[in-house]
PDB file of C-alpha atoms in Angstrom:
ATOM      1  CA  MET A   1     -15.297  33.093  -5.308  1.00  0.00           C
ATOM      2  CA  SER A   2     -14.269  34.819  -8.277  1.00  0.00           C
ATOM      3  CA  PRO A   3     -11.124  33.299 -10.136  1.00  0.00           C
ATOM      4  CA  SER A   4      -9.817  37.024 -10.083  1.00  0.00           C
ATOM      5  CA  ARG A   5      -9.971  37.774  -6.548  1.00  0.00           C
ATOM      6  CA  ARG A   6      -7.023  37.479  -4.383  1.00  0.00           C
ATOM      7  CA  LEU A   7      -7.032  35.687  -1.587  1.00  0.00           C
ATOM      8  CA  THR A   8      -6.969  37.451   1.915  1.00  0.00           C
ATOM      9  CA  SER A   9      -4.485  36.709   4.356  1.00  0.00           C
ATOM     10  CA  ALA A  10      -6.838  34.855   6.516  1.00  0.00           C
ATOM     11  CA  GLU A  11      -8.140  32.887   3.544  1.00  0.00           C
ATOM     12  CA  ALA A  12      -4.418  32.194   2.595  1.00  0.00           C
ATOM     13  CA  LEU A  13      -3.537  30.934   6.247  1.00  0.00           C
ATOM     14  CA  THR A  14      -6.618  28.659   6.299  1.00  0.00           C
ATOM     15  CA  ALA A  15      -5.540  27.160   2.823  1.00  0.00           C
ATOM     16  CA  ALA A  16      -2.135  26.398   3.772  1.00  0.00           C
ATOM     17  CA  VAL A  17      -3.521  24.538   7.025  1.00  0.00           C
ATOM     18  CA  TYR A  18      -5.430  22.456   4.984  1.00  0.00           C
ATOM     19  CA  GLY A  19      -2.459  21.044   3.467  1.00  0.00           C
ATOM     20  CA  GLN A  20      -1.296  19.636   6.976  1.00  0.00           C
ATOM     21  CA  PRO A  21       1.992  21.344   6.877  1.00  0.00           C
ATOM     22  CA  GLY A  22       5.002  20.299   9.099  1.00  0.00           C
ATOM     23  CA  SER A  23       4.540  16.486   8.206  1.00  0.00           C
ATOM     24  CA  GLY A  24       6.111  13.920   5.902  1.00  0.00           C
ATOM     25  CA  ALA A  25       3.049  11.724   5.531  1.00  0.00           C
ATOM     26  CA  ARG A  26      -0.467  13.177   5.395  1.00  0.00           C
ATOM     27  CA  PHE A  27      -3.988  11.802   5.001  1.00  0.00           C
ATOM     28  CA  ASP A  28      -7.261  12.856   3.501  1.00  0.00           C
ATOM     29  CA  TRP A  29     -10.408  11.708   1.989  1.00  0.00           C
ATOM     30  CA  GLY A  30     -11.881  11.705  -1.772  1.00  0.00           C
ATOM     31  CA  LEU A  31     -11.476  13.867  -4.790  1.00  0.00           C
ATOM     32  CA  THR A  32     -11.210  17.145  -2.851  1.00  0.00           C
ATOM     33  CA  GLY A  33      -8.728  15.837  -0.373  1.00  0.00           C
ATOM     34  CA  ALA A  34      -6.615  14.661  -3.126  1.00  0.00           C
ATOM     35  CA  ALA A  35      -6.801  18.121  -4.951  1.00  0.00           C
ATOM     36  CA  GLU A  36      -5.732  19.778  -1.528  1.00  0.00           C
ATOM     37  CA  LEU A  37      -2.961  17.556  -0.743  1.00  0.00           C
ATOM     38  CA  GLY A  38      -1.834  17.422  -4.439  1.00  0.00           C
ATOM     39  CA  ARG A  39      -1.154  21.051  -4.336  1.00  0.00           C
ATOM     40  CA  VAL A  40       1.627  20.575  -1.381  1.00  0.00           C
ATOM     41  CA  CYS A  41       2.740  17.057  -1.599  1.00  0.00           C
ATOM     42  CA  ALA A  42       5.649  15.320  -3.675  1.00  0.00           C
ATOM     43  CA  ALA A  43       3.589  12.158  -4.231  1.00  0.00           C
ATOM     44  CA  LEU A  44       0.159  10.833  -3.941  1.00  0.00           C
ATOM     45  CA  VAL A  45      -1.176   7.231  -2.819  1.00  0.00           C
ATOM     46  CA  VAL A  46      -4.485   6.515  -3.810  1.00  0.00           C
ATOM     47  CA  VAL A  47      -6.382   3.609  -1.915  1.00  0.00           C
ATOM     48  CA  ASP A  48      -9.872   2.137  -3.110  1.00  0.00           C
ATOM     49  CA  VAL A  49      -9.933  -1.146  -1.589  1.00  0.00           C
ATOM     50  CA  LEU A  50     -13.278  -2.106  -3.131  1.00  0.00           C
ATOM     51  CA  SER A  51     -12.363  -2.224  -5.782  1.00  0.00           C
ATOM     52  CA  PHE A  52     -10.198   0.031  -8.126  1.00  0.00           C
ATOM     53  CA  THR A  53      -6.653  -0.052  -6.593  1.00  0.00           C
ATOM     54  CA  THR A  54      -7.249  -3.857  -5.982  1.00  0.00           C
ATOM     55  CA  ALA A  55      -8.077  -4.240  -9.639  1.00  0.00           C
ATOM     56  CA  VAL A  56      -5.008  -2.005 -10.546  1.00  0.00           C
ATOM     57  CA  GLU A  57      -2.610  -4.092  -8.572  1.00  0.00           C
ATOM     58  CA  VAL A  58      -3.961  -7.298  -9.824  1.00  0.00           C
ATOM     59  CA  ALA A  59      -4.053  -6.459 -13.407  1.00  0.00           C
ATOM     60  CA  VAL A  60      -0.432  -4.843 -13.166  1.00  0.00           C
ATOM     61  CA  ALA A  61       0.982  -7.885 -11.450  1.00  0.00           C
ATOM     62  CA  ARG A  62      -0.141  -9.579 -14.457  1.00  0.00           C
ATOM     63  CA  GLY A  63       1.619  -7.293 -16.882  1.00  0.00           C
ATOM     64  CA  MET A  64      -1.243  -5.035 -18.009  1.00  0.00           C
ATOM     65  CA  ARG A  65      -1.117  -1.160 -18.211  1.00  0.00           C
ATOM     66  CA  VAL A  66      -3.999   0.297 -16.520  1.00  0.00           C
ATOM     67  CA  HIS A  67      -5.574   3.583 -17.621  1.00  0.00           C
ATOM     68  CA  PRO A  68      -7.729   5.270 -14.892  1.00  0.00           C
ATOM     69  CA  PHE A  69     -10.829   6.960 -16.243  1.00  0.00           C
ATOM     70  CA  PRO A  70     -13.868   8.387 -14.592  1.00  0.00           C
ATOM     71  CA  TRP A  71     -16.954   6.374 -14.329  1.00  0.00           C
ATOM     72  CA  GLY A  72     -19.115   6.811 -17.404  1.00  0.00           C
ATOM     73  CA  GLU A  73     -20.022   5.485 -21.126  1.00  0.00           C
ATOM     74  CA  GLN A  74     -17.126   7.709 -22.689  1.00  0.00           C
ATOM     75  CA  ALA A  75     -14.567   5.085 -21.278  1.00  0.00           C
ATOM     76  CA  ALA A  76     -15.207   2.912 -24.376  1.00  0.00           C
ATOM     77  CA  GLU A  77     -14.519   5.768 -26.558  1.00  0.00           C
ATOM     78  CA  TYR A  78     -11.486   6.749 -24.898  1.00  0.00           C
ATOM     79  CA  ALA A  79     -10.150   3.081 -25.051  1.00  0.00           C
ATOM     80  CA  VAL A  80     -10.845   3.272 -28.855  1.00  0.00           C
ATOM     81  CA  ARG A  81      -8.606   6.296 -29.060  1.00  0.00           C
ATOM     82  CA  VAL A  82      -5.596   4.752 -27.103  1.00  0.00           C
ATOM     83  CA  GLY A  83      -5.681   1.288 -28.482  1.00  0.00           C
ATOM     84  CA  ALA A  84      -6.937  -0.264 -25.107  1.00  0.00           C
ATOM     85  CA  THR A  85      -9.543  -2.628 -24.013  1.00  0.00           C
ATOM     86  CA  ALA A  86     -12.188  -1.070 -22.093  1.00  0.00           C
ATOM     87  CA  ALA A  87     -13.394  -2.554 -18.688  1.00  0.00           C
ATOM     88  CA  VAL A  88     -17.191  -2.959 -18.353  1.00  0.00           C
ATOM     89  CA  GLY A  89     -19.598  -3.202 -15.470  1.00  0.00           C
ATOM     90  CA  ARG A  90     -19.359  -6.529 -13.124  1.00  0.00           C
ATOM     91  CA  ARG A  91     -22.726  -7.433 -14.698  1.00  0.00           C
ATOM     92  CA  GLN A  92     -21.765  -6.632 -18.282  1.00  0.00           C
ATOM     93  CA  THR A  93     -19.086  -9.124 -18.657  1.00  0.00           C
ATOM     94  CA  THR A  94     -19.301 -12.066 -21.091  1.00  0.00           C
ATOM     95  CA  ALA A  95     -17.034 -15.028 -22.014  1.00  0.00           C
ATOM     96  CA  GLU A  96     -15.822 -12.875 -25.021  1.00  0.00           C
ATOM     97  CA  HIS A  97     -15.355  -9.821 -22.801  1.00  0.00           C
ATOM     98  CA  PRO A  98     -14.474 -10.719 -19.104  1.00  0.00           C
ATOM     99  CA  TRP A  99     -12.603  -7.483 -18.156  1.00  0.00           C
ATOM    100  CA  SER A 100     -14.293  -5.370 -15.592  1.00  0.00           C
ATOM    101  CA  LEU A 101     -13.555  -3.578 -12.100  1.00  0.00           C
ATOM    102  CA  SER A 102     -13.741  -7.079 -10.598  1.00  0.00           C
ATOM    103  CA  PRO A 103     -10.354  -8.179  -9.067  1.00  0.00           C
ATOM    104  CA  ALA A 104     -11.287 -11.785  -9.233  1.00  0.00           C
ATOM    105  CA  ALA A 105     -12.584 -11.560 -12.813  1.00  0.00           C
ATOM    106  CA  LEU A 106      -9.106  -9.750 -13.546  1.00  0.00           C
ATOM    107  CA  SER A 107      -7.306 -12.446 -11.826  1.00  0.00           C
ATOM    108  CA  SER A 108      -8.324 -14.871 -14.721  1.00  0.00           C
ATOM    109  CA  ALA A 109      -9.036 -12.832 -17.579  1.00  0.00           C
ATOM    110  CA  PRO A 110      -6.723 -12.973 -20.606  1.00  0.00           C
ATOM    111  CA  VAL A 111      -3.898 -10.442 -20.384  1.00  0.00           C
ATOM    112  CA  VAL A 112      -4.298  -7.362 -22.429  1.00  0.00           C
ATOM    113  CA  ALA A 113      -1.616  -4.839 -22.907  1.00  0.00           C
ATOM    114  CA  ASP A 114      -3.740  -1.949 -22.109  1.00  0.00           C
ATOM    115  CA  LEU A 115      -6.794  -1.694 -20.102  1.00  0.00           C
ATOM    116  CA  VAL A 116      -8.965   1.204 -19.444  1.00  0.00           C
ATOM    117  CA  LEU A 117     -10.621   0.808 -16.196  1.00  0.00           C
ATOM    118  CA  PRO A 118     -13.384   3.099 -15.030  1.00  0.00           C
ATOM    119  CA  SER A 119     -14.756   3.580 -11.628  1.00  0.00           C
ATOM    120  CA  PRO A 120     -16.439   6.473  -9.696  1.00  0.00           C
ATOM    121  CA  ASN A 121     -14.050   6.821  -6.931  1.00  0.00           C
ATOM    122  CA  GLY A 122     -10.477   5.564  -7.121  1.00  0.00           C
ATOM    123  CA  SER A 123     -10.168   5.717 -10.780  1.00  0.00           C
ATOM    124  CA  ALA A 124     -11.690   9.269 -11.069  1.00  0.00           C
ATOM    125  CA  ILE A 125      -9.204  10.621  -8.202  1.00  0.00           C
ATOM    126  CA  SER A 126      -6.115   9.034 -10.049  1.00  0.00           C
ATOM    127  CA  ALA A 127      -7.150  10.466 -13.326  1.00  0.00           C
ATOM    128  CA  ALA A 128      -7.633  14.006 -11.813  1.00  0.00           C
ATOM    129  CA  ALA A 129      -4.388  13.499  -9.775  1.00  0.00           C
ATOM    130  CA  SER A 130      -2.383  12.728 -13.037  1.00  0.00           C
ATOM    131  CA  ALA A 131      -2.843  16.175 -14.114  1.00  0.00           C
ATOM    132  CA  THR A 132      -0.684  17.529 -11.178  1.00  0.00           C
ATOM    133  CA  GLY A 133       2.467  15.624 -12.577  1.00  0.00           C
ATOM    134  CA  LEU A 134       3.258  14.117  -9.419  1.00  0.00           C
ATOM    135  CA  PRO A 135       3.808  10.309  -8.868  1.00  0.00           C
ATOM    136  CA  VAL A 136       0.583   8.731  -8.052  1.00  0.00           C
ATOM    137  CA  VAL A 137       0.708   5.288  -6.384  1.00  0.00           C
ATOM    138  CA  ALA A 138      -2.212   2.529  -6.454  1.00  0.00           C
ATOM    139  CA  ALA A 139      -2.270   1.061  -2.899  1.00  0.00           C
ATOM    140  CA  CYS A 140      -4.511  -1.689  -1.309  1.00  0.00           C
ATOM    141  CA  LEU A 141      -4.412  -4.251   1.425  1.00  0.00           C
ATOM    142  CA  ARG A 142      -2.428  -6.529  -0.866  1.00  0.00           C
ATOM    143  CA  ASN A 143       0.385  -4.299  -1.389  1.00  0.00           C
ATOM    144  CA  ALA A 144       0.181  -1.429   1.319  1.00  0.00           C
ATOM    145  CA  ARG A 145       3.692  -2.473   2.921  1.00  0.00           C
ATOM    146  CA  ALA A 146       5.321  -2.600  -0.575  1.00  0.00           C
ATOM    147  CA  VAL A 147       4.067   0.700  -1.430  1.00  0.00           C
ATOM    148  CA  GLY A 148       5.057   2.266   1.775  1.00  0.00           C
ATOM    149  CA  HIS A 149       8.804   0.872   1.484  1.00  0.00           C
ATOM    150  CA  TRP A 150       8.809   1.968  -2.105  1.00  0.00           C
ATOM    151  CA  LEU A 151       8.196   5.284  -1.323  1.00  0.00           C
ATOM    152  CA  ARG A 152      10.531   5.585   1.385  1.00  0.00           C
ATOM    153  CA  ARG A 153      13.499   4.157  -0.759  1.00  0.00           C
ATOM    154  CA  GLN A 154      12.580   6.981  -3.279  1.00  0.00           C
ATOM    155  CA  GLY A 155      13.160   9.416  -0.561  1.00  0.00           C
ATOM    156  CA  TYR A 156       9.472  10.525   0.130  1.00  0.00           C
ATOM    157  CA  GLY A 157       8.135  11.222   3.388  1.00  0.00           C
ATOM    158  CA  THR A 158      10.628  14.243   4.319  1.00  0.00           C
ATOM    159  CA  LEU A 159       9.121  17.895   4.908  1.00  0.00           C
ATOM    160  CA  ASP A 160      10.586  18.849   1.631  1.00  0.00           C
ATOM    161  CA  ALA A 161       8.879  15.797  -0.230  1.00  0.00           C
ATOM    162  CA  PRO A 162       5.769  14.893   1.783  1.00  0.00           C
ATOM    163  CA  ILE A 163       3.521  11.893   0.765  1.00  0.00           C
ATOM    164  CA  GLY A 164      -0.217  12.378   0.623  1.00  0.00           C
ATOM    165  CA  VAL A 165      -2.225   9.324   1.314  1.00  0.00           C
ATOM    166  CA  ILE A 166      -5.916   9.473  -0.052  1.00  0.00           C
ATOM    167  CA  ALA A 167      -8.716   7.106   1.127  1.00  0.00           C
ATOM    168  CA  SER A 168     -11.055   7.193  -1.873  1.00  0.00           C
ATOM    169  CA  GLY A 169     -14.338   6.450  -0.049  1.00  0.00           C
ATOM    170  CA  GLU A 170     -17.692   5.743  -1.472  1.00  0.00           C
ATOM    171  CA  ARG A 171     -20.805   7.726  -2.583  1.00  0.00           C
ATOM    172  CA  TRP A 172     -24.149   8.517  -1.139  1.00  0.00           C
ATOM    173  CA  PRO A 173     -26.789   8.418  -3.639  1.00  0.00           C
ATOM    174  CA  ASP A 174     -26.842  12.259  -3.679  1.00  0.00           C
ATOM    175  CA  GLY A 175     -23.181  12.025  -4.831  1.00  0.00           C
ATOM    176  CA  SER A 176     -21.539  13.219  -1.450  1.00  0.00           C
ATOM    177  CA  LEU A 177     -18.722  11.251   0.182  1.00  0.00           C
ATOM    178  CA  ARG A 178     -19.289   8.413   2.260  1.00  0.00           C
ATOM    179  CA  PRO A 179     -15.989   7.680   4.142  1.00  0.00           C
ATOM    180  CA  SER A 180     -15.635   3.733   4.008  1.00  0.00           C
ATOM    181  CA  VAL A 181     -14.135   1.212   6.588  1.00  0.00           C
ATOM    182  CA  GLU A 182     -12.093  -0.605   3.826  1.00  0.00           C
ATOM    183  CA  ASP A 183     -10.247   2.461   2.511  1.00  0.00           C
ATOM    184  CA  GLN A 184      -9.364   3.835   5.932  1.00  0.00           C
ATOM    185  CA  LEU A 185      -7.622   0.471   6.895  1.00  0.00           C
ATOM    186  CA  GLY A 186      -6.070   0.450   3.506  1.00  0.00           C
ATOM    187  CA  ALA A 187      -4.579   3.768   4.154  1.00  0.00           C
ATOM    188  CA  ALA A 188      -3.860   3.101   7.405  1.00  0.00           C
ATOM    189  CA  SER A 189      -1.930   0.060   6.326  1.00  0.00           C
ATOM    190  CA  VAL A 190       0.171   2.167   4.007  1.00  0.00           C
ATOM    191  CA  LEU A 191       0.703   4.788   6.698  1.00  0.00           C
ATOM    192  CA  ASP A 192       1.768   1.956   9.003  1.00  0.00           C
ATOM    193  CA  ALA A 193       4.491   1.279   6.693  1.00  0.00           C
ATOM    194  CA  LEU A 194       5.555   5.055   6.430  1.00  0.00           C
ATOM    195  CA  SER A 195       5.894   5.149  10.314  1.00  0.00           C
ATOM    196  CA  GLY A 196       9.192   6.560  11.360  1.00  0.00           C
ATOM    197  CA  VAL A 197       9.485   8.612   7.978  1.00  0.00           C
ATOM    198  CA  PRO A 198      11.811  11.784   8.504  1.00  0.00           C
ATOM    199  CA  GLY A 199       8.973  14.177   8.478  1.00  0.00           C
ATOM    200  CA  GLY A 200       6.725  12.311  10.840  1.00  0.00           C
ATOM    201  CA  LEU A 201       2.788  11.859  10.440  1.00  0.00           C
ATOM    202  CA  SER A 202       0.088  14.601  10.414  1.00  0.00           C
ATOM    203  CA  VAL A 203      -2.347  14.579  13.151  1.00  0.00           C
ATOM    204  CA  GLU A 204      -4.895  13.266  10.582  1.00  0.00           C
ATOM    205  CA  ALA A 205      -2.438  10.647   9.174  1.00  0.00           C
ATOM    206  CA  ALA A 206      -1.789   9.586  12.792  1.00  0.00           C
ATOM    207  CA  MET A 207      -5.652   9.204  13.550  1.00  0.00           C
ATOM    208  CA  ALA A 208      -6.003   7.144  10.556  1.00  0.00           C
ATOM    209  CA  LEU A 209      -3.301   4.783  11.468  1.00  0.00           C
ATOM    210  CA  ALA A 210      -4.859   4.491  14.866  1.00  0.00           C
ATOM    211  CA  ALA A 211      -7.850   2.442  13.252  1.00  0.00           C
ATOM    212  CA  LEU A 212      -5.255  -0.518  12.856  1.00  0.00           C
ATOM    213  CA  ALA A 213      -4.690  -0.951  16.450  1.00  0.00           C
ATOM    214  CA  SER A 214      -8.473  -1.241  17.121  1.00  0.00           C
ATOM    215  CA  THR A 215      -8.743  -3.664  14.049  1.00  0.00           C
ATOM    216  CA  PRO A 216      -7.113  -7.004  14.975  1.00  0.00           C
ATOM    217  CA  ASP A 217      -8.866  -8.920  12.118  1.00  0.00           C
ATOM    218  CA  LEU A 218      -8.663  -6.795   9.077  1.00  0.00           C
ATOM    219  CA  PRO A 219     -10.294  -9.342   6.551  1.00  0.00           C
ATOM    220  CA  ALA A 220     -13.264  -9.825   9.081  1.00  0.00           C
ATOM    221  CA  ALA A 221     -13.660  -5.905   9.229  1.00  0.00           C
ATOM    222  CA  VAL A 222     -13.657  -5.605   5.411  1.00  0.00           C
ATOM    223  CA  ARG A 223     -16.056  -8.351   4.836  1.00  0.00           C
ATOM    224  CA  GLY A 224     -18.347  -6.839   7.495  1.00  0.00           C
ATOM    225  CA  SER A 225     -18.163  -3.577   6.141  1.00  0.00           C
ATOM    226  CA  ILE A 226     -20.933  -1.863   4.077  1.00  0.00           C
ATOM    227  CA  SER A 227     -19.029  -2.335   1.008  1.00  0.00           C
ATOM    228  CA  GLY A 228     -18.071  -5.531   1.624  1.00  0.00           C
ATOM    229  CA  ARG A 229     -21.539  -6.872   2.489  1.00  0.00           C
ATOM    230  CA  GLU A 230     -22.810  -5.167  -0.438  1.00  0.00           C
ATOM    231  CA  LEU A 231     -20.509  -6.928  -2.840  1.00  0.00           C
ATOM    232  CA  THR A 232     -21.231 -10.106  -1.180  1.00  0.00           C
ATOM    233  CA  GLU A 233     -25.013  -9.808  -1.359  1.00  0.00           C
ATOM    234  CA  ASN A 234     -24.836  -8.924  -4.970  1.00  0.00           C
ATOM    235  CA  GLY A 235     -22.711 -11.916  -5.677  1.00  0.00           C
ATOM    236  CA  PHE A 236     -19.329 -10.853  -5.711  1.00  0.00           C
ATOM    237  CA  ALA A 237     -17.772 -12.209  -2.473  1.00  0.00           C
ATOM    238  CA  ALA A 238     -14.737 -13.337  -4.642  1.00  0.00           C
ATOM    239  CA  ASP A 239     -13.718  -9.690  -5.141  1.00  0.00           C
ATOM    240  CA  VAL A 240     -13.697  -9.273  -1.538  1.00  0.00           C
ATOM    241  CA  ASP A 241     -11.683 -12.467  -1.102  1.00  0.00           C
ATOM    242  CA  VAL A 242      -9.103 -11.190  -3.468  1.00  0.00           C
ATOM    243  CA  ALA A 243      -9.165  -7.908  -1.833  1.00  0.00           C
ATOM    244  CA  VAL A 244      -8.513  -9.093   1.912  1.00  0.00           C
ATOM    245  CA  ARG A 245      -5.309 -11.059   1.085  1.00  0.00           C
ATOM    246  CA  ILE A 246      -3.010  -8.989   3.356  1.00  0.00           C
ATOM    247  CA  GLY A 247       0.359  -8.348   2.013  1.00  0.00           C
ATOM    248  CA  VAL A 248       0.570 -10.835  -0.733  1.00  0.00           C
ATOM    249  CA  SER A 249       2.014  -8.385  -3.372  1.00  0.00           C
ATOM    250  CA  ASP A 250       5.456  -6.521  -3.872  1.00  0.00           C
ATOM    251  CA  VAL A 251       3.733  -4.757  -7.147  1.00  0.00           C
ATOM    252  CA  VAL A 252       3.868  -0.969  -6.776  1.00  0.00           C
ATOM    253  CA  PRO A 253       1.593   0.355  -9.726  1.00  0.00           C
ATOM    254  CA  VAL A 254       2.666   4.201 -10.424  1.00  0.00           C
ATOM    255  CA  LEU A 255       0.879   6.400 -12.692  1.00  0.00           C
ATOM    256  CA  HIS A 256       2.832   7.782 -15.490  1.00  0.00           C
ATOM    257  CA  GLN A 257       1.609   9.867 -18.402  1.00  0.00           C
ATOM    258  CA  GLY A 258      -1.834   8.589 -17.289  1.00  0.00           C
ATOM    259  CA  VAL A 259      -1.093   4.840 -16.980  1.00  0.00           C
ATOM    260  CA  PHE A 260      -0.521   2.608 -14.194  1.00  0.00           C
ATOM    261  CA  SER A 261       2.463   0.180 -14.457  1.00  0.00           C
ATOM    262  CA  ALA A 262       4.866  -1.387 -12.229  1.00  0.00           C
ATOM    263  CA  ALA A 263       7.494   0.777 -10.482  1.00  0.00           C
TER     264      ALA A 263
END
């Protein structure tokens, strides 16, 4: 569609429906879902359990400020510009440079004031969402309940101030979205903490939440998922172990002026 063409009434109605109106907590997937809910929500929650938002929680809990950045070589250049340390790929770490997307590595790496943390999914979504000016919160299985409770205390979850919960998902080799078990369960855990918000849950959010009822053992489900097995088989089982520690953190990382720090 040409940017100059006005939407027809039918197109405008469809666009409004995509925002899941009439609910206080809403749910969608990936970068496009975040953009859609970012138009109509008062706050966004990004969930990327393996591993971006887990890594953010770990780093912020240790006192680091995290700069989300899309995956790519430009992250190092950006880090130089903002006076930060750039995280590298898991297999590129050294004794002198141990900072990466690995939550396990970040648990023991020296604390730096500012860390640029690129990833193809959660970090890219967070970086794009920061342009909306909305509060953007990083949630994972470690802090999902704390995130939900913080949002409710801030007055979000009403019809006038709805919350959009975004499961980041993974990507197929062709670049298309691959919905992932771990992010659906992470998002469902946040939505569980939001149950009872004044505006209620959208149908999409309620269906995402239903995944918890059929998953009695969340750690086992994440370990057995495609993403969990992929990390384990590549030698990073410790990252999965860190990610499946349910409810161990009260840290709520909030993105302000392009940087995650504790609320």
